[in-house]
Short mmCIF file of C-alpha atoms in Angstrom, two decimals:
data_model
loop_
_atom_site.label_atom_id
_atom_site.label_comp_id
_atom_site.label_asym_id
_atom_site.label_seq_id
_atom_site.Cartn_x
_atom_site.Cartn_y
_atom_site.Cartn_z
CA UNK L 1 0.00 0.00 0.00
CA UNK L 2 1.09 3.57 -0.63
CA UNK L 3 2.46 5.37 2.37
CA UNK L 4 0.49 8.45 3.40
CA UNK L 5 2.58 11.59 2.94
CA UNK L 6 2.84 14.44 5.38
CA UNK L 7 1.88 17.61 3.56
CA UNK L 8 4.70 18.60 1.24
CA UNK L 9 7.42 17.41 3.57
CA UNK L 10 10.52 16.64 1.56
CA UNK L 11 11.94 13.29 2.49
CA UNK L 12 15.61 13.24 3.33
CA UNK L 13 17.98 10.30 3.44
CA UNK L 14 21.21 10.34 5.42
CA UNK L 15 23.55 9.67 2.49
CA UNK L 16 23.84 13.35 1.58
CA UNK L 17 26.11 14.21 4.47
CA UNK L 18 28.23 11.06 4.67
CA UNK L 19 31.72 11.89 5.71
CA UNK L 20 30.93 15.37 7.02
CA UNK L 21 32.90 16.70 9.96
CA UNK L 22 31.09 17.64 13.16
CA UNK L 23 31.65 20.79 15.23
CA UNK L 24 29.67 20.53 18.48
CA UNK L 25 29.53 23.76 20.52
CA UNK L 26 28.32 23.29 24.11
CA UNK L 27 27.77 26.36 26.28
CA UNK L 28 27.62 26.30 30.07
CA UNK L 29 24.39 27.63 31.64
CA UNK L 30 23.09 29.40 28.52
CA UNK L 31 19.34 29.93 28.40
CA UNK L 32 18.01 31.05 24.99
CA UNK L 33 18.61 34.79 25.50
CA UNK L 34 19.63 35.18 21.87
CA UNK L 35 18.37 37.40 19.06
CA UNK L 36 17.42 34.33 17.01
CA UNK L 37 15.14 33.25 19.88
CA UNK L 38 13.37 36.62 19.90
CA UNK L 39 15.27 38.34 22.72
CA UNK L 40 15.14 42.06 21.94
CA UNK L 41 17.89 43.22 24.30
CA UNK L 42 20.77 40.83 23.66
CA UNK L 43 23.50 41.39 21.06
CA UNK L 44 24.35 37.95 19.64
CA UNK L 45 25.01 38.54 15.92
CA UNK L 46 27.32 35.56 15.34
CA UNK L 47 25.06 32.96 16.94
CA UNK L 48 22.12 34.58 15.10
CA UNK L 49 24.06 34.27 11.84
CA UNK L 50 24.59 30.55 12.55
CA UNK L 51 20.84 30.27 13.21
CA UNK L 52 20.12 31.93 9.86
CA UNK L 53 21.74 28.90 8.18
CA UNK L 54 20.41 26.31 10.63
CA UNK L 55 17.39 24.36 11.80
CA UNK L 56 16.53 25.96 15.14
CA UNK L 57 14.50 24.19 17.85
CA UNK L 58 12.62 26.61 20.06
CA UNK L 59 11.42 24.00 22.58
CA UNK L 60 14.53 22.01 23.52
CA UNK L 61 15.05 20.81 27.10
CA UNK L 62 17.83 19.29 29.23
CA UNK L 63 17.23 16.14 31.27
CA UNK L 64 18.55 17.62 34.52
CA UNK L 65 19.37 21.27 35.18
CA UNK L 66 22.91 20.81 36.51
CA UNK L 67 26.19 20.42 34.63
CA UNK L 68 27.56 16.90 35.16
CA UNK L 69 24.25 14.95 35.03
CA UNK L 70 23.08 16.83 31.92
CA UNK L 71 26.37 16.40 30.04
CA UNK L 72 26.77 12.72 30.88
CA UNK L 73 23.14 12.22 29.83
CA UNK L 74 23.38 13.77 26.37
CA UNK L 75 26.92 12.53 25.66
CA UNK L 76 25.83 8.92 26.39
CA UNK L 77 22.26 9.27 25.08
CA UNK L 78 20.88 7.94 28.39
CA UNK L 79 18.68 9.58 30.99
CA UNK L 80 19.90 10.34 34.54
CA UNK L 81 18.01 7.33 35.94
CA UNK L 82 20.18 5.16 33.64
CA UNK L 83 23.52 6.96 34.13
CA UNK L 84 22.64 7.04 37.86
CA UNK L 85 24.36 10.41 38.02
CA UNK L 86 22.31 13.08 39.79
CA UNK L 87 25.30 14.77 41.43
CA UNK L 88 29.01 15.11 40.53
CA UNK L 89 30.48 12.13 42.31
CA UNK L 90 30.38 8.97 40.21
CA UNK L 91 31.68 7.72 36.84
CA UNK L 92 28.95 6.02 34.83
CA UNK L 93 31.20 3.24 33.43
CA UNK L 94 31.89 2.06 36.99
CA UNK L 95 28.66 3.04 38.73
CA UNK L 96 25.96 2.29 36.13
CA UNK L 97 27.11 0.61 32.89
CA UNK L 98 29.92 0.75 30.33
CA UNK L 99 27.92 3.00 27.98
CA UNK L 100 29.48 4.21 24.74
CA UNK L 101 29.47 7.97 24.25
CA UNK L 102 28.70 10.05 21.20
CA UNK L 103 32.38 11.00 20.59
CA UNK L 104 33.42 7.39 21.20
CA UNK L 105 30.95 6.24 18.52
CA UNK L 106 32.41 8.73 16.04
CA UNK L 107 35.95 7.67 16.99
CA UNK L 108 35.05 4.01 16.38
CA UNK L 109 33.67 5.08 12.99
CA UNK L 110 36.97 6.56 11.82
CA UNK L 111 36.72 10.14 13.08
CA UNK L 112 39.45 12.06 14.88
CA UNK L 113 37.64 13.13 18.06
CA UNK L 114 38.81 16.26 19.86
CA UNK L 115 37.68 18.00 23.06
CA UNK L 116 38.38 21.64 23.91
CA UNK L 117 37.23 23.38 27.11
CA UNK L 118 34.32 22.10 29.19
CA UNK L 119 32.68 19.25 27.29
CA UNK L 120 32.42 16.49 29.88
CA UNK L 121 32.17 17.91 33.39
CA UNK L 122 35.69 17.54 34.80
CA UNK L 123 36.35 15.41 37.89
CA UNK L 124 35.10 12.03 39.07
CA UNK L 125 32.05 12.09 36.77
CA UNK L 126 34.33 11.72 33.72
CA UNK L 127 37.07 9.68 35.48
CA UNK L 128 39.32 12.76 35.99
CA UNK L 129 40.29 12.60 32.30
CA UNK L 130 37.16 13.63 30.37
CA UNK L 131 36.60 9.96 29.49
CA UNK L 132 39.90 9.81 27.57
CA UNK L 133 40.93 7.58 25.81
CA UNK L 134 37.46 6.06 25.24
CA UNK L 135 35.87 9.24 23.87
CA UNK L 136 38.80 11.21 22.46
CA UNK L 137 41.66 10.54 20.03
CA UNK L 138 44.04 12.88 21.90
CA UNK L 139 43.95 14.14 25.50
CA UNK L 140 41.32 16.89 25.96
CA UNK L 141 42.44 20.52 26.16
CA UNK L 142 41.62 22.61 29.23
CA UNK L 143 42.48 26.31 29.27
CA UNK L 144 45.15 27.15 31.86
CA UNK L 145 43.19 30.26 32.95
CA UNK L 146 40.36 28.00 34.15
CA UNK L 147 42.09 27.47 37.50
CA UNK L 148 41.65 31.19 38.29
CA UNK L 149 37.87 31.21 37.71
CA UNK L 150 37.04 31.43 41.41
CA UNK L 151 40.06 33.42 42.53
CA UNK L 152 39.74 36.99 43.78
CA UNK L 153 40.10 38.68 40.39
CA UNK L 154 37.15 41.13 40.53
CA UNK L 155 38.10 44.69 41.42
CA UNK L 156 35.71 46.27 43.91
CA UNK L 157 34.84 49.97 44.20
CA UNK L 158 37.48 50.16 46.97
CA UNK L 159 40.17 48.97 44.55
CA UNK L 160 40.57 45.61 46.36
CA UNK L 161 40.12 42.20 44.68
CA UNK L 162 37.13 39.98 45.45
CA UNK L 163 35.57 36.67 44.39
CA UNK L 164 32.34 38.28 43.16
CA UNK L 165 29.34 37.01 41.21
CA UNK L 166 29.27 40.15 39.02
CA UNK L 167 32.81 40.40 37.71
CA UNK L 168 33.60 42.53 34.62
CA UNK L 169 37.40 42.59 34.29
CA UNK L 170 40.28 44.20 32.45
CA UNK L 171 41.66 41.14 30.63
CA UNK L 172 45.21 42.56 30.66
CA UNK L 173 45.12 42.43 34.50
CA UNK L 174 44.07 38.76 34.57
CA UNK L 175 46.58 35.97 35.35
CA UNK L 176 48.27 35.23 32.01
CA UNK L 177 46.48 38.20 30.43
CA UNK L 178 43.63 36.04 29.18
CA UNK L 179 40.36 34.23 30.06
CA UNK L 180 39.43 30.54 29.63
CA UNK L 181 37.04 30.95 26.69
CA UNK L 182 39.56 33.07 24.78
CA UNK L 183 42.10 30.25 25.20
CA UNK L 184 39.57 27.61 24.15
CA UNK L 185 38.76 29.50 20.95
CA UNK L 186 42.48 29.82 20.15
CA UNK L 187 43.01 26.09 20.66
CA UNK L 188 39.93 25.12 18.62
CA UNK L 189 41.09 27.37 15.77
CA UNK L 190 44.57 25.78 15.96
CA UNK L 191 43.01 22.30 15.75
CA UNK L 192 40.86 23.30 12.75
CA UNK L 193 44.05 24.32 10.95
CA UNK L 194 45.69 21.00 11.86
CA UNK L 195 42.63 19.06 10.64
CA UNK L 196 42.63 20.98 7.36
CA UNK L 197 46.24 19.85 6.77
CA UNK L 198 45.54 16.26 7.92
CA UNK L 199 42.45 15.91 5.74
CA UNK L 200 40.97 13.54 8.31
CA UNK L 201 37.30 13.54 9.27
CA UNK L 202 36.89 15.11 12.68
CA UNK L 203 34.41 15.45 15.52
CA UNK L 204 35.44 18.59 17.43
CA UNK L 205 33.58 19.45 20.64
CA UNK L 206 34.15 22.94 22.04
CA UNK L 207 32.80 23.73 25.49
CA UNK L 208 32.52 27.38 26.54
CA UNK L 209 32.38 28.37 30.23
CA UNK L 210 30.48 31.64 30.10
CA UNK L 211 27.79 32.60 31.06
CA UNK L 212 28.43 30.18 33.97
CA UNK L 213 29.14 32.01 37.23
CA UNK L 214 31.21 33.90 38.16
CA UNK L 215 30.05 36.36 35.50
CA UNK L 216 33.69 37.17 34.65
CA UNK L 217 34.11 38.68 31.19
CA UNK L 218 35.94 41.59 29.49
CA UNK L 219 34.50 44.80 30.95
CA UNK L 220 33.94 46.49 27.57
CA UNK L 221 30.88 44.25 27.02
CA UNK L 222 29.05 46.18 29.74
CA UNK L 223 28.81 49.09 27.29
CA UNK L 224 26.33 47.09 25.23
CA UNK L 225 23.87 47.04 28.14
CA UNK L 226 23.31 50.38 29.93
CA UNK L 227 21.80 49.59 33.34
CA UNK L 228 18.76 51.80 32.62
CA UNK L 229 17.80 49.38 29.80
CA UNK L 230 17.83 46.36 32.12
CA UNK L 231 14.51 45.26 33.62
CA UNK L 232 13.79 42.85 36.44
CA UNK L 233 12.39 39.41 35.64
CA UNK L 234 8.68 39.59 34.69
CA UNK L 235 7.87 37.48 37.80
CA UNK L 236 10.56 38.19 40.42
CA UNK L 237 8.53 36.80 43.32
CA UNK L 238 8.22 33.28 44.75
CA UNK L 239 4.86 31.99 43.43
CA UNK L 240 2.23 31.57 46.16
CA UNK L 241 1.45 27.97 45.26
CA UNK L 242 5.00 26.82 44.57
CA UNK L 243 5.64 23.71 46.71
CA UNK L 244 8.62 24.32 49.02
CA UNK L 245 10.35 21.20 47.64
CA UNK L 246 10.37 22.75 44.16
CA UNK L 247 12.19 25.93 45.21
CA UNK L 248 15.95 26.13 44.62
CA UNK L 249 17.59 28.41 47.21
CA UNK L 250 20.58 29.41 44.98
CA UNK L 251 23.23 28.69 47.61
CA UNK L 252 26.19 28.95 45.20
CA UNK L 253 25.27 32.60 44.48
CA UNK L 254 25.05 33.40 48.19
CA UNK L 255 28.67 32.32 48.65
CA UNK L 256 30.06 35.03 46.32
CA UNK L 257 31.62 38.03 48.09
CA UNK L 258 29.30 40.66 46.55
CA UNK L 259 26.18 38.67 47.49
CA UNK L 260 27.40 37.76 50.99
CA UNK L 261 27.58 41.43 52.01
CA UNK L 262 23.88 41.87 51.10
CA UNK L 263 22.98 39.54 53.98
CA UNK L 264 19.84 38.18 52.26
CA UNK L 265 17.74 35.91 54.46
CA UNK L 266 17.71 32.17 53.62
CA UNK L 267 15.89 30.73 51.74
CA UNK L 268 13.25 33.12 50.39
CA UNK L 269 14.73 36.60 50.94
CA UNK L 270 14.89 38.64 47.73
CA UNK L 271 18.03 40.28 46.36
CA UNK L 272 17.79 44.10 46.15
CA UNK L 273 16.31 45.25 42.82
CA UNK L 274 19.41 47.17 41.75
CA UNK L 275 21.61 44.11 42.31
CA UNK L 276 19.15 41.90 40.41
CA UNK L 277 19.55 44.29 37.47
CA UNK L 278 23.34 44.07 37.73
CA UNK L 279 23.24 40.26 37.59
CA UNK L 280 20.97 40.36 34.56
CA UNK L 281 23.18 43.01 32.92
CA UNK L 282 26.31 40.89 33.47
CA UNK L 283 24.62 37.71 32.23
CA UNK L 284 23.76 39.51 28.98
CA UNK L 285 27.28 40.95 28.73
CA UNK L 286 28.74 37.45 29.23
CA UNK L 287 26.47 36.15 26.42
CA UNK L 288 27.82 38.83 24.04
CA UNK L 289 31.39 37.89 25.05
CA UNK L 290 30.50 34.26 24.29
CA UNK L 291 29.01 35.35 20.95
CA UNK L 292 32.37 36.87 19.97
CA UNK L 293 34.11 33.56 20.74
CA UNK L 294 31.57 31.63 18.64
CA UNK L 295 31.99 34.20 15.85
CA UNK L 296 35.78 33.78 15.82
CA UNK L 297 35.45 29.98 15.85
CA UNK L 298 32.95 29.86 12.96
CA UNK L 299 34.99 32.41 11.00
CA UNK L 300 37.97 30.07 11.38
CA UNK L 301 35.86 27.24 9.92
CA UNK L 302 35.37 29.51 6.87
CA UNK L 303 39.08 30.36 6.79
CA UNK L 304 40.17 26.72 6.60
CA UNK L 305 37.59 26.09 3.87
CA UNK L 306 35.54 23.54 5.84
CA UNK L 307 32.15 25.30 6.14
CA UNK L 308 30.92 23.32 3.15
CA UNK L 309 31.43 19.89 4.76
CA UNK L 310 31.09 20.44 8.51
CA UNK L 311 27.88 19.97 10.50
CA UNK L 312 27.69 22.59 13.29
CA UNK L 313 25.57 21.88 16.36
CA UNK L 314 25.08 24.61 18.97
CA UNK L 315 23.47 24.00 22.38
CA UNK L 316 23.86 24.36 26.17
CA UNK L 317 23.84 21.94 29.09
CA UNK L 318 20.81 23.70 30.68
CA UNK L 319 19.41 27.18 31.33
CA UNK L 320 19.73 29.60 34.26
CA UNK L 321 17.12 31.52 36.27
CA UNK L 322 17.58 35.29 36.22
CA UNK L 323 15.28 36.15 39.12
CA UNK L 324 12.14 34.43 37.80
CA UNK L 325 10.11 32.88 40.67
CA UNK L 326 12.51 34.62 43.07
CA UNK L 327 15.18 32.12 41.98
CA UNK L 328 18.69 32.34 40.56
CA UNK L 329 20.94 29.72 38.95
CA UNK L 330 19.74 26.35 37.66
CA UNK L 331 18.73 23.44 39.96
CA UNK L 332 14.99 23.37 39.19
CA UNK L 333 12.47 21.90 36.75
CA UNK L 334 11.19 25.24 35.45
CA UNK L 335 11.64 26.14 31.78
CA UNK L 336 14.11 28.89 32.70
CA UNK L 337 16.42 26.18 34.10
CA UNK L 338 15.74 23.31 31.68
CA UNK L 339 15.22 25.04 28.32
CA UNK L 340 18.25 25.39 26.04
CA UNK L 341 19.10 26.78 22.61
CA UNK L 342 19.52 24.03 20.01
CA UNK L 343 20.41 24.50 16.35
CA UNK L 344 21.89 22.39 13.56
CA UNK L 345 23.76 23.72 10.53
CA UNK L 346 23.94 20.99 7.87
CA UNK L 347 25.37 22.29 4.58
CA UNK L 348 23.19 21.27 1.65
CA UNK L 349 20.31 20.37 3.95
CA UNK L 350 19.54 23.37 6.16
CA UNK L 351 21.11 25.50 3.41
CA UNK L 352 21.42 25.13 -0.33
CA UNK L 353 24.67 23.33 -1.24
CA UNK L 354 27.69 25.28 -0.03
CA UNK L 355 30.62 25.57 -2.44
CA UNK L 356 34.11 24.88 -1.11
CA UNK L 357 35.77 27.99 0.26
CA UNK L 358 32.44 29.85 0.56
CA UNK L 359 32.20 32.48 3.34
CA UNK L 360 29.24 31.29 5.35
CA UNK L 361 30.25 32.80 8.70
CA UNK L 362 31.94 36.21 8.32
CA UNK L 363 32.76 37.55 11.80
CA UNK L 364 30.21 40.10 13.06
CA UNK L 365 31.19 42.66 15.69
CA UNK L 366 28.44 42.94 18.36
CA UNK L 367 29.53 46.55 19.05
CA UNK L 368 28.72 47.68 15.52
CA UNK L 369 26.45 45.07 13.94
CA UNK L 370 22.79 46.07 13.64
CA UNK L 371 19.83 43.80 12.92
CA UNK L 372 18.97 40.18 13.63
CA UNK L 373 18.97 37.38 11.08
CA UNK L 374 15.96 35.07 11.28
CA UNK L 375 16.49 31.31 11.67
CA UNK L 376 16.66 29.37 8.40
CA UNK L 377 14.11 26.87 9.70
CA UNK L 378 12.39 26.73 13.05
CA UNK L 379 10.56 23.95 14.83
CA UNK L 380 8.34 24.39 17.85
CA UNK L 381 8.33 20.64 18.46
CA UNK L 382 9.30 19.72 22.01
CA UNK L 383 12.67 17.92 21.90
CA UNK L 384 15.28 16.74 24.41
CA UNK L 385 19.07 16.85 24.67
CA UNK L 386 19.13 13.07 25.18
CA UNK L 387 18.26 12.93 21.45
CA UNK L 388 21.51 14.66 20.39
CA UNK L 389 23.51 11.44 20.00
CA UNK L 390 21.16 9.66 17.54
CA UNK L 391 20.42 12.93 15.71
CA UNK L 392 24.05 13.86 15.07
CA UNK L 393 24.84 10.25 14.11
CA UNK L 394 22.03 10.30 11.52
CA UNK L 395 23.04 13.71 10.15
CA UNK L 396 26.60 12.46 9.68
CA UNK L 397 25.34 9.38 7.80
CA UNK L 398 26.35 6.91 10.52
CA UNK L 399 24.08 4.09 11.59
CA UNK L 400 21.74 5.43 14.26
CA UNK L 401 22.35 3.66 17.59
CA UNK L 402 19.44 1.34 18.44
CA UNK L 403 16.81 2.33 20.98
CA UNK L 404 17.60 1.02 24.46
CA UNK L 405 15.62 -1.94 25.79
CA UNK L 406 13.69 -1.46 29.03
CA UNK L 407 16.66 -2.52 31.15
CA UNK L 408 19.82 -1.29 29.45
CA UNK L 409 22.49 -1.24 32.18
CA UNK L 410 24.33 -4.07 30.40
CA UNK L 411 23.89 -2.64 26.88
CA UNK L 412 27.01 -0.84 25.66
CA UNK L 413 25.53 1.00 22.66
CA UNK L 414 21.93 2.21 22.63
CA UNK L 415 20.05 5.45 23.11
CA UNK L 416 17.08 6.55 25.18
CA UNK L 417 16.61 9.55 22.91
CA UNK L 418 15.40 9.35 19.34
CA UNK L 419 16.70 11.14 16.27
CA UNK L 420 14.86 14.39 15.54
CA UNK L 421 16.04 14.61 11.92
CA UNK L 422 12.48 13.87 10.78
CA UNK L 423 11.46 17.28 12.17
CA UNK L 424 13.92 19.08 9.87
CA UNK L 425 11.87 18.76 6.70
CA UNK L 426 8.35 19.06 8.04
CA UNK L 427 6.88 22.28 6.71
CA UNK L 428 6.08 25.10 9.12
CA UNK L 429 2.39 24.78 8.23
CA UNK L 430 2.37 21.27 9.64
CA UNK L 431 4.26 22.39 12.71
CA UNK L 432 1.57 24.96 13.33
CA UNK L 433 -1.05 22.25 13.07
CA UNK L 434 0.84 20.56 15.80
CA UNK L 435 0.64 16.96 16.59
CA UNK L 436 1.50 14.77 13.59
CA UNK L 437 4.39 14.05 11.32
CA UNK L 438 6.43 11.14 10.00
CA UNK L 439 9.44 9.74 11.70
CA UNK L 440 12.59 8.46 10.03
CA UNK L 441 11.09 5.01 9.44
CA UNK L 442 8.03 6.67 7.86
CA UNK L 443 5.74 5.38 10.56
CA UNK L 444 2.96 7.82 11.20
CA UNK L 445 3.25 9.06 14.76
CA UNK L 446 0.42 10.82 16.48
CA UNK L 447 1.64 10.90 20.05
CA UNK L 448 2.41 14.31 21.42
CA UNK L 449 6.16 14.90 21.78
CA UNK L 450 7.30 15.72 25.30
CA UNK L 451 10.51 16.42 27.17
CA UNK L 452 11.31 14.69 30.40
CA UNK L 453 13.44 16.35 33.09
CA UNK L 454 14.07 15.56 36.75
CA UNK L 455 15.63 17.11 39.82
CA UNK L 456 16.58 15.58 43.19
CA UNK L 457 16.04 17.15 46.61
CA UNK L 458 17.23 16.21 50.11
CA UNK L 459 14.04 17.32 51.89
CA UNK L 460 10.58 18.86 51.48
CA UNK L 461 11.81 22.31 52.49
CA UNK L 462 14.81 24.30 51.20
CA UNK L 463 18.11 23.25 52.81
CA UNK L 464 21.70 24.38 52.28
CA UNK L 465 22.18 21.32 50.05
CA UNK L 466 18.84 21.53 48.16
CA UNK L 467 20.48 22.73 44.95
CA UNK L 468 23.14 20.03 44.77
CA UNK L 469 22.34 17.10 47.08
CA UNK L 470 24.84 14.24 47.07
CA UNK L 471 23.38 10.89 46.04
CA UNK L 472 23.28 9.54 49.61
CA UNK L 473 21.24 12.58 50.73
CA UNK L 474 18.56 12.44 48.01
CA UNK L 475 15.11 11.67 49.46
CA UNK L 476 12.77 13.12 46.80
CA UNK L 477 12.88 13.18 43.00
CA UNK L 478 10.89 15.70 40.99
CA UNK L 479 9.92 14.14 37.64
CA UNK L 480 8.75 16.73 35.14
CA UNK L 481 7.02 16.38 31.78
CA UNK L 482 6.89 19.31 29.34
CA UNK L 483 4.63 19.29 26.28
CA UNK L 484 3.76 22.21 24.04
CA UNK L 485 0.67 22.80 26.24
CA UNK L 486 1.78 22.22 29.83
CA UNK L 487 4.50 21.39 32.35
CA UNK L 488 3.54 18.73 34.90
CA UNK L 489 5.85 17.81 37.79
CA UNK L 490 5.48 15.29 40.62
CA UNK L 491 7.83 15.19 43.58
CA UNK L 492 7.98 11.60 44.85
CA UNK L 493 9.81 9.64 47.52
CA UNK L 494 13.21 8.37 46.27
CA UNK L 495 15.57 5.78 47.74
CA UNK L 496 19.22 6.46 46.78
CA UNK L 497 20.33 2.98 47.89
CA UNK L 498 18.47 1.22 45.09
CA UNK L 499 17.71 4.22 42.83
CA UNK L 500 13.99 3.68 43.13
CA UNK L 501 11.17 6.21 43.03
CA UNK L 502 7.94 5.46 44.87
CA UNK L 503 5.04 6.97 42.95
CA UNK L 504 2.63 5.92 45.68
CA UNK L 505 4.30 8.49 47.93
CA UNK L 506 3.78 11.84 46.18
CA UNK L 507 5.11 14.76 48.26
CA UNK L 508 3.97 17.61 46.00
CA UNK L 509 2.93 18.46 42.47
CA UNK L 510 2.97 21.29 39.93
CA UNK L 511 0.88 21.91 36.83
CA UNK L 512 1.28 24.96 34.59
CA UNK L 513 -0.78 25.54 31.45
CA UNK L 514 1.46 27.25 28.92
CA UNK L 515 -1.17 29.19 26.99
CA UNK L 516 -2.51 31.09 29.99
CA UNK L 517 0.65 30.93 32.14
CA UNK L 518 3.76 30.98 29.91
CA UNK L 519 6.06 31.97 32.80
CA UNK L 520 4.88 29.09 35.02
CA UNK L 521 3.75 31.25 37.94
CA UNK L 522 0.32 29.81 38.74
CA UNK L 523 0.42 26.21 39.92
CA UNK L 524 -3.01 24.65 39.35
CA UNK L 525 -2.03 21.10 40.44
CA UNK L 526 -4.12 21.29 43.60
CA UNK L 527 -7.32 22.50 41.94
CA UNK L 528 -7.29 20.40 38.77
CA UNK L 529 -7.74 16.70 38.14
CA UNK L 530 -4.43 15.46 36.79
CA UNK L 531 -4.82 11.68 36.71
CA UNK L 532 -4.12 11.51 32.98
CA UNK L 533 -0.80 13.39 33.39
CA UNK L 534 0.23 11.16 36.29
CA UNK L 535 -0.52 8.07 34.19
CA UNK L 536 1.64 9.47 31.34
CA UNK L 537 4.64 9.92 33.63
CA UNK L 538 4.18 6.43 35.08
CA UNK L 539 3.80 4.85 31.63
CA UNK L 540 6.89 6.66 30.41
CA UNK L 541 9.05 5.58 33.36
CA UNK L 542 7.91 1.97 33.05
CA UNK L 543 9.06 1.77 29.44
#
């Protein structure tokens, strides 16, 4: 029988990009405050230019809003309940299963795999060596300036040096006269030149630190954001019906020198309005500093003549609250903490064919560039970072790793995400209509896509370790489901000894309807019947 077709969706087969290089850019703590995502204040011309040649996903979500668990999840293609990493203190190959990673898969398929900056979270969670030699062909590069990130390098009004949250600096005064992301860009550009000479297929992952705290960036970027143009969050208060278990008390921010002196009461005391504006101003400035690094990196891809055969993927490990719900930092299940930018540049697919040596990414100066380029293609489909591994594999023409069976601790290569390449060609008209399309095997799928995130807590009320509980201290897990229409979260009893969640012991719940409550301020869980949502979460976790 003839297959039904989806509108005028062009069908695409992986062969077109066989043998393409991959440049994966991962940013630390970047929520989608970018021009290409509709932010009117930010100056991000280089990332916007990448978006103008890319497929951009406007509803992409991390699996856990903290660095190590999120990164291990999307680099292995497994969810935190399968990596068993909810904190920073275990290595999945020892603690959960010997799972292959995305770079390892490319390495085993003949690619030179290279890591620059923060790709895996450093430390125990990547075996103190960024999972080398399994994942990488040569030892990963870490910028030497990284060790000074938390030193007292921020000059106060009194001329003394502090370890501040808000930390614009004169780069010439910094140790070594540089900053980590500047060094990472230089190394990535050097490697691109080496790869051009070698003529070997490569998978290059570049991890940028900013806008992770401290907000330490070259001070000239402040000029882009006069304080009088900076507003508070639209909802800078703790919502009345927010369960106490859901609140993250932003303890890491409180430990910075400039926040300590404000003596804000724990856990719900608000930061002074003028200081909230300064944090928001510095976050934006750090994003523009990051944009310059991305611009220099992509310009180098042009310079070595590889923009015509390199897939570029740009994303972040999770978002960051900027005062919404009276919260700062990540560590929650809200969109502001879980939602990330996600875009894919695939020459000849998201663009018309690119001739060799073409200038696709001329460097744009955020201080002089005016105007925002619109994304080449945009999908509102809800997608997850756990799908990165199969998606990038398919785009590169590799065999897509199989879906994981129900119990996959003993399975070396499989993925709990699914490739989202089938969303690339679906026309915008169909996306508007919402719920149907065709997946890569041309099965019709009618189920509503959703993203699944989770966050652990040590107790029902905010504690000093609520943001980052160690595994042994976790007592509650908040499982959260985000569809285009709602976010539904249940906080249930969790036993860290056998990694089990007890859905018969629900401590609290949240339900936000996106159409009427886009900022997730009005929790209607307690005055709505939500049995069907609860069943969805249970069904999902059982399979």
